[in-house]
Structure formats: structure tokens, C-alpha cells
Amino acid sequence: NAGVTQTPKFQVLKTGQSMTLQCAQDMNHNSMYWYRQDPGMGLRLIYYSASEGTTDKGEVPNGYNVSRLNKREFSLRLESAAPSQTSVYFCASSEPGMSNQPQHFGDGTRLSIL
Amino acid sequence: ELKVEQNPLFLSMQEGKNYTIYCNYSTTSDRLYWYRQDPGKSLESLFVLLSNGAVKQEGRLMASLDTKARLSTLHITAAVHDLSATYFCAIYGGATNKLIFGTGTLLAVQP
């Protein structure tokens, strides 16, 4: 059972470099999310996609862009990485309307920006 | 501003003891979730609480929800080392299934 798959698992970038974090889910969920996790701050929502073809900003969207490529895939792009974007990034998915089901999370991408 | 506050932020307890983690939130929500995270790992869903007075139990963990007080509790009974992890509560902040997370409670169970 794959669930939510994120790639890569680890990445080190230099300031100013760009990269895309990939996320795919095989649960046929309509909604997908990107969070970042920093020590002592819980998880904060960066962007979300309520359904295929739609994306919206979350709590901390600055410096990021997203693409909902299809129902399965939701990518997060850092155009010009900054040290403040060093964090652990989690992708999640859920099915709207099924309130008894939680969001399902991937294993995370640990990103360091030097 | 939507806020979810957990306390304590850090809890060191001995095996066999009982303790409660508290989750307070600032806005009306009819859905509250508890997650567990082991170091370096993903978040694992523990409980989904959907109504006032809801109580769910799994092993040594029991979660409850009081929507009128905007409070959820996660009670640990006779703690064992395997329960050592970070526990997060989260509520829905509005439409489109956006979750607002608490800062987490790091639980360390000492032998």
C-alpha cells in the first residue's frame, strides 16, 4: 500500500538554486496539500489543491509555487531557494466530504539550503 | 486568527504513570484529529473526533472532545516506552479541508 509518495527524501541546495518536490497519491483523493514542519512550530500549510485543476495559498505560500498535474500528482517548486526554506516538507491527501477520514501524509522531504 | 494550542509542549513521564495532553482551539470546529509522529518519520493518524462528547480509545490512549469548551484531551494510561513520540492535534479551519495544527507535545517515557 503506497499511499502518499514523496520524492526526493533528502536534498541539499545552495541559495538561489531551484528544485521541485514531487508528490503522488494512489488513494483517488481529490484534495492534496503541502506543509512544512519546523521545530517548535507544528505543521504549516503552504499550498493546497481542493480538487484537480485548482490550487490555493495556505498560511506560508511566499517563495513557493505548486502544480496539480493530475488527480494523483501535486508538486511544490522552490524557484530561488533561501536558507529560511530549510525545513521538512510533507505532502498529504484527503477526500473532501469524508469527515471521518484523516489526511494521509507522505514520509516527508528533508531539505537543507546552504 | 485560528489558533490551536497544546500543553504541555514537552512531557517526561515514567513508565506506568498516567497523564493527559490538552489541546485548546480558538474557533468553532466539529472535527478534531490526533496524530502521532516518531522522530524522522511521517504523521500517523490516531483518532478522528467528530462530535461533542466523542470519546475514542486505542490501547493505552484515549481521546475526547468537548466542542463547547473547544478542548480535546489525549489521556495516556500506564505509559510504556513505545509511546514515546510527538503528538499533534489538528482542527479544520474552515472550508476546503484545511487543517490547523497545534505545535505538538513531545512525550518521553522513561523506564
mmCIF file of C-alpha atoms in Angstrom:
data_model
loop_
_atom_site.group_PDB
_atom_site.id
_atom_site.type_symbol
_atom_site.label_atom_id
_atom_site.label_comp_id
_atom_site.label_asym_id
_atom_site.label_seq_id
_atom_site.Cartn_x
_atom_site.Cartn_y
_atom_site.Cartn_z
ATOM 1 C CA ASN A 1 0.000 0.000 0.000
ATOM 2 C CA ALA A 2 1.873 3.049 -1.262
ATOM 3 C CA GLY A 3 -0.496 5.784 -0.043
ATOM 4 C CA VAL A 4 1.299 9.127 -0.462
ATOM 5 C CA THR A 5 4.764 9.001 -2.042
ATOM 6 C CA GLN A 6 7.205 11.895 -1.919
ATOM 7 C CA THR A 7 10.474 12.321 -3.785
ATOM 8 C CA PRO A 8 13.219 13.029 -3.041
ATOM 9 C CA LYS A 9 13.568 12.062 0.633
ATOM 10 C CA PHE A 10 16.605 14.284 1.184
ATOM 11 C CA GLN A 11 18.037 17.232 -0.715
ATOM 12 C CA VAL A 12 20.743 19.830 -0.160
ATOM 13 C CA LEU A 13 20.619 23.009 -2.227
ATOM 14 C CA LYS A 14 22.640 26.164 -2.483
ATOM 15 C CA THR A 15 20.964 29.520 -2.023
ATOM 16 C CA GLY A 16 19.385 30.619 -5.285
ATOM 17 C CA GLN A 17 19.008 27.150 -6.773
ATOM 18 C CA SER A 18 15.621 25.853 -7.803
ATOM 19 C CA MET A 19 14.021 22.485 -7.353
ATOM 20 C CA THR A 20 10.693 20.683 -7.456
ATOM 21 C CA LEU A 21 9.385 18.348 -4.793
ATOM 22 C CA GLN A 22 7.165 15.608 -6.147
ATOM 23 C CA CYS A 23 4.122 14.040 -4.520
ATOM 24 C CA ALA A 24 1.809 11.312 -5.766
ATOM 25 C CA GLN A 25 -1.101 9.537 -4.116
ATOM 26 C CA ASP A 26 -2.859 6.351 -5.123
ATOM 27 C CA MET A 27 -5.972 6.659 -2.950
ATOM 28 C CA ASN A 28 -8.041 8.523 -5.557
ATOM 29 C CA HIS A 29 -8.302 11.531 -3.249
ATOM 30 C CA ASN A 30 -9.469 14.831 -4.649
ATOM 31 C CA SER A 31 -7.626 17.111 -2.217
ATOM 32 C CA MET A 32 -3.870 17.412 -1.775
ATOM 33 C CA TYR A 33 -1.720 19.593 0.467
ATOM 34 C CA TRP A 34 1.833 20.754 1.046
ATOM 35 C CA TYR A 35 3.039 21.514 4.581
ATOM 36 C CA ARG A 36 6.341 22.497 6.067
ATOM 37 C CA GLN A 37 7.439 21.433 9.535
ATOM 38 C CA ASP A 38 9.869 23.484 11.565
ATOM 39 C CA PRO A 39 10.996 22.812 15.131
ATOM 40 C CA GLY A 40 8.519 24.091 17.714
ATOM 41 C CA MET A 41 6.010 25.277 15.090
ATOM 42 C CA GLY A 42 3.998 22.229 14.192
ATOM 43 C CA LEU A 43 2.963 21.906 10.562
ATOM 44 C CA ARG A 44 2.076 24.936 8.483
ATOM 45 C CA LEU A 45 0.118 24.786 5.250
ATOM 46 C CA ILE A 46 1.960 26.137 2.204
ATOM 47 C CA TYR A 47 -0.490 25.427 -0.625
ATOM 48 C CA TYR A 48 -3.395 23.103 -1.191
ATOM 49 C CA SER A 49 -5.443 21.798 -4.065
ATOM 50 C CA ALA A 50 -9.060 21.132 -3.224
ATOM 51 C CA SER A 51 -9.563 19.274 -6.496
ATOM 52 C CA GLU A 52 -7.840 18.681 -9.806
ATOM 53 C CA GLY A 53 -7.349 21.960 -11.617
ATOM 54 C CA THR A 54 -7.487 24.191 -8.539
ATOM 55 C CA THR A 55 -4.805 25.458 -6.186
ATOM 56 C CA ASP A 56 -4.904 27.946 -3.331
ATOM 57 C CA LYS A 57 -2.485 29.583 -0.940
ATOM 58 C CA GLY A 58 -2.174 28.390 2.600
ATOM 59 C CA GLU A 59 -0.579 30.041 5.600
ATOM 60 C CA VAL A 60 3.007 30.398 4.292
ATOM 61 C CA PRO A 61 2.997 30.479 0.449
ATOM 62 C CA ASN A 62 5.741 33.037 -0.206
ATOM 63 C CA GLY A 63 8.671 31.632 -2.154
ATOM 64 C CA TYR A 64 6.768 28.587 -3.421
ATOM 65 C CA ASN A 65 4.681 27.582 -6.396
ATOM 66 C CA VAL A 66 2.606 24.472 -6.952
ATOM 67 C CA SER A 67 1.192 22.466 -9.823
ATOM 68 C CA ARG A 68 -1.650 19.985 -9.660
ATOM 69 C CA LEU A 69 -0.519 17.915 -12.606
ATOM 70 C CA ASN A 70 -3.450 15.491 -12.479
ATOM 71 C CA LYS A 71 -5.586 13.904 -9.794
ATOM 72 C CA ARG A 72 -2.678 11.839 -8.483
ATOM 73 C CA GLU A 73 0.179 14.332 -8.515
ATOM 74 C CA PHE A 74 0.844 17.631 -6.767
ATOM 75 C CA SER A 75 4.284 19.230 -6.989
ATOM 76 C CA LEU A 76 5.911 22.020 -4.994
ATOM 77 C CA ARG A 77 8.538 24.250 -6.587
ATOM 78 C CA LEU A 78 11.125 26.493 -4.998
ATOM 79 C CA GLU A 79 12.193 28.946 -7.698
ATOM 80 C CA SER A 80 15.090 30.540 -5.807
ATOM 81 C CA ALA A 81 15.848 28.675 -2.611
ATOM 82 C CA ALA A 82 16.640 30.629 0.550
ATOM 83 C CA PRO A 83 18.096 29.370 3.863
ATOM 84 C CA SER A 84 14.749 30.177 5.533
ATOM 85 C CA GLN A 85 13.215 27.408 3.432
ATOM 86 C CA THR A 86 15.303 24.770 5.178
ATOM 87 C CA SER A 87 12.632 22.508 6.587
ATOM 88 C CA VAL A 88 10.891 19.169 6.347
ATOM 89 C CA TYR A 89 8.167 19.185 3.715
ATOM 90 C CA PHE A 90 5.144 16.912 3.909
ATOM 91 C CA CYS A 91 2.575 16.184 1.270
ATOM 92 C CA ALA A 92 -0.865 14.952 2.293
ATOM 93 C CA SER A 93 -4.112 13.950 0.653
ATOM 94 C CA SER A 94 -7.727 13.539 1.694
ATOM 95 C CA GLU A 95 -11.211 13.104 0.332
ATOM 96 C CA PRO A 96 -13.472 16.111 0.951
ATOM 97 C CA GLY A 97 -16.804 15.245 2.453
ATOM 98 C CA MET A 98 -15.499 12.186 4.268
ATOM 99 C CA SER A 99 -15.052 13.853 7.632
ATOM 100 C CA ASN A 100 -14.375 10.581 9.414
ATOM 101 C CA GLN A 101 -11.207 10.098 7.388
ATOM 102 C CA PRO A 102 -7.984 11.934 8.281
ATOM 103 C CA GLN A 103 -5.465 13.426 5.916
ATOM 104 C CA HIS A 104 -2.845 10.883 4.881
ATOM 105 C CA PHE A 105 0.769 12.025 4.912
ATOM 106 C CA GLY A 106 3.834 11.064 2.939
ATOM 107 C CA ASP A 107 7.190 10.326 4.550
ATOM 108 C CA GLY A 108 8.496 13.846 4.022
ATOM 109 C CA THR A 109 11.339 15.540 2.163
ATOM 110 C CA ARG A 110 14.169 16.868 4.294
ATOM 111 C CA LEU A 111 15.510 19.958 2.552
ATOM 112 C CA SER A 112 18.621 21.883 3.574
ATOM 113 C CA ILE A 113 19.574 25.144 1.898
ATOM 114 C CA LEU A 114 23.096 26.374 2.392
ATOM 115 C CA GLU B 1 -6.826 34.234 13.976
ATOM 116 C CA LEU B 2 -7.222 30.498 14.188
ATOM 117 C CA LYS B 3 -5.033 29.013 16.893
ATOM 118 C CA VAL B 4 -4.514 25.555 18.256
ATOM 119 C CA GLU B 5 -2.564 25.331 21.483
ATOM 120 C CA GLN B 6 -1.227 22.206 23.063
ATOM 121 C CA ASN B 7 0.159 21.744 26.516
ATOM 122 C CA PRO B 8 2.473 20.689 27.737
ATOM 123 C CA LEU B 9 4.961 21.111 24.905
ATOM 124 C CA PHE B 10 7.255 18.553 26.488
ATOM 125 C CA LEU B 11 6.330 15.742 28.824
ATOM 126 C CA SER B 12 8.723 13.386 30.521
ATOM 127 C CA MET B 13 7.000 10.606 32.382
ATOM 128 C CA GLN B 14 7.818 7.308 33.950
ATOM 129 C CA GLU B 15 6.547 4.010 32.697
ATOM 130 C CA GLY B 16 3.345 3.002 34.398
ATOM 131 C CA LYS B 17 2.167 6.548 35.084
ATOM 132 C CA ASN B 18 -0.909 8.316 33.718
ATOM 133 C CA TYR B 19 -1.002 11.726 32.115
ATOM 134 C CA THR B 20 -3.125 13.976 29.899
ATOM 135 C CA ILE B 21 -2.212 16.179 26.954
ATOM 136 C CA TYR B 22 -4.502 19.145 26.338
ATOM 137 C CA CYS B 23 -5.481 20.726 23.036
ATOM 138 C CA ASN B 24 -7.331 24.061 23.051
ATOM 139 C CA TYR B 25 -8.540 25.763 19.905
ATOM 140 C CA SER B 26 -9.801 29.258 19.223
ATOM 141 C CA THR B 27 -12.669 28.755 16.803
ATOM 142 C CA THR B 28 -15.673 26.517 16.398
ATOM 143 C CA SER B 29 -14.798 23.228 14.792
ATOM 144 C CA ASP B 30 -16.696 19.969 14.631
ATOM 145 C CA ARG B 31 -13.707 17.881 13.655
ATOM 146 C CA LEU B 32 -10.542 17.248 15.583
ATOM 147 C CA TYR B 33 -7.719 14.892 14.742
ATOM 148 C CA TRP B 34 -4.867 13.437 16.749
ATOM 149 C CA TYR B 35 -1.657 12.350 15.050
ATOM 150 C CA ARG B 36 1.496 10.670 16.251
ATOM 151 C CA GLN B 37 4.958 11.341 14.802
ATOM 152 C CA ASP B 38 8.056 9.298 15.580
ATOM 153 C CA PRO B 39 11.443 11.033 15.121
ATOM 154 C CA GLY B 40 12.273 11.445 11.453
ATOM 155 C CA LYS B 41 9.028 9.816 10.379
ATOM 156 C CA SER B 42 5.700 10.793 8.902
ATOM 157 C CA LEU B 43 2.473 11.562 10.752
ATOM 158 C CA GLU B 44 0.265 8.654 11.684
ATOM 159 C CA SER B 45 -3.420 9.210 12.337
ATOM 160 C CA LEU B 46 -4.541 8.125 15.815
ATOM 161 C CA PHE B 47 -8.060 9.429 16.308
ATOM 162 C CA VAL B 48 -10.789 11.294 14.466
ATOM 163 C CA LEU B 49 -13.273 13.044 16.772
ATOM 164 C CA LEU B 50 -16.402 14.317 15.066
ATOM 165 C CA SER B 51 -18.880 15.437 17.693
ATOM 166 C CA ASN B 52 -19.229 16.954 21.117
ATOM 167 C CA GLY B 53 -18.625 14.332 23.765
ATOM 168 C CA ALA B 54 -16.882 11.958 21.376
ATOM 169 C CA VAL B 55 -14.519 9.554 23.080
ATOM 170 C CA LYS B 56 -12.235 7.096 21.339
ATOM 171 C CA GLN B 57 -9.770 4.630 22.774
ATOM 172 C CA GLU B 58 -6.948 2.607 21.308
ATOM 173 C CA GLY B 59 -4.756 0.648 23.662
ATOM 174 C CA ARG B 60 -3.318 2.959 26.313
ATOM 175 C CA LEU B 61 -4.529 6.129 24.569
ATOM 176 C CA MET B 62 -7.942 7.720 24.941
ATOM 177 C CA ALA B 63 -9.054 10.921 23.222
ATOM 178 C CA SER B 64 -12.086 13.060 23.968
ATOM 179 C CA LEU B 65 -13.674 16.178 22.527
ATOM 180 C CA ASP B 66 -15.645 18.985 24.186
ATOM 181 C CA THR B 67 -16.706 21.350 21.419
ATOM 182 C CA LYS B 68 -18.365 23.784 23.804
ATOM 183 C CA ALA B 69 -15.128 24.261 25.736
ATOM 184 C CA ARG B 70 -13.096 23.991 22.495
ATOM 185 C CA LEU B 71 -10.955 21.403 24.194
ATOM 186 C CA SER B 72 -9.687 17.954 23.368
ATOM 187 C CA THR B 73 -7.673 15.705 25.636
ATOM 188 C CA LEU B 74 -5.391 12.765 24.951
ATOM 189 C CA HIS B 75 -5.089 10.602 28.035
ATOM 190 C CA ILE B 76 -2.254 8.158 28.463
ATOM 191 C CA THR B 77 -2.801 5.236 30.807
ATOM 192 C CA ALA B 78 0.096 3.277 32.297
ATOM 193 C CA ALA B 79 2.636 4.672 29.863
ATOM 194 C CA VAL B 80 5.167 2.417 28.165
ATOM 195 C CA HIS B 81 8.366 3.388 26.346
ATOM 196 C CA ASP B 82 6.830 2.617 22.940
ATOM 197 C CA LEU B 83 4.507 5.589 23.377
ATOM 198 C CA SER B 84 7.464 7.993 23.204
ATOM 199 C CA ALA B 85 6.745 10.280 20.219
ATOM 200 C CA THR B 86 5.422 13.711 19.341
ATOM 201 C CA TYR B 87 1.637 14.041 19.422
ATOM 202 C CA PHE B 88 -0.230 16.644 17.398
ATOM 203 C CA CYS B 89 -3.828 17.730 17.472
ATOM 204 C CA ALA B 90 -5.384 19.483 14.482
ATOM 205 C CA ILE B 91 -8.735 21.067 13.661
ATOM 206 C CA TYR B 92 -10.374 22.096 10.434
ATOM 207 C CA GLY B 93 -10.009 25.855 9.974
ATOM 208 C CA GLY B 94 -12.856 26.280 7.518
ATOM 209 C CA ALA B 95 -13.769 25.202 4.022
ATOM 210 C CA THR B 96 -11.694 23.011 1.705
ATOM 211 C CA ASN B 97 -10.426 20.696 4.433
ATOM 212 C CA LYS B 98 -7.596 22.891 5.692
ATOM 213 C CA LEU B 99 -6.064 21.571 8.879
ATOM 214 C CA ILE B 100 -4.660 23.837 11.577
ATOM 215 C CA PHE B 101 -2.085 22.032 13.687
ATOM 216 C CA GLY B 102 -1.011 22.520 17.256
ATOM 217 C CA THR B 103 2.710 22.855 17.969
ATOM 218 C CA GLY B 104 2.903 19.286 19.232
ATOM 219 C CA THR B 105 3.694 17.602 22.534
ATOM 220 C CA LEU B 106 6.950 15.687 22.765
ATOM 221 C CA LEU B 107 6.364 12.709 25.039
ATOM 222 C CA ALA B 108 9.331 10.876 26.527
ATOM 223 C CA VAL B 109 8.535 7.803 28.586
ATOM 224 C CA GLN B 110 11.382 6.831 30.869
ATOM 225 C CA PRO B 111 11.877 3.270 32.108
#
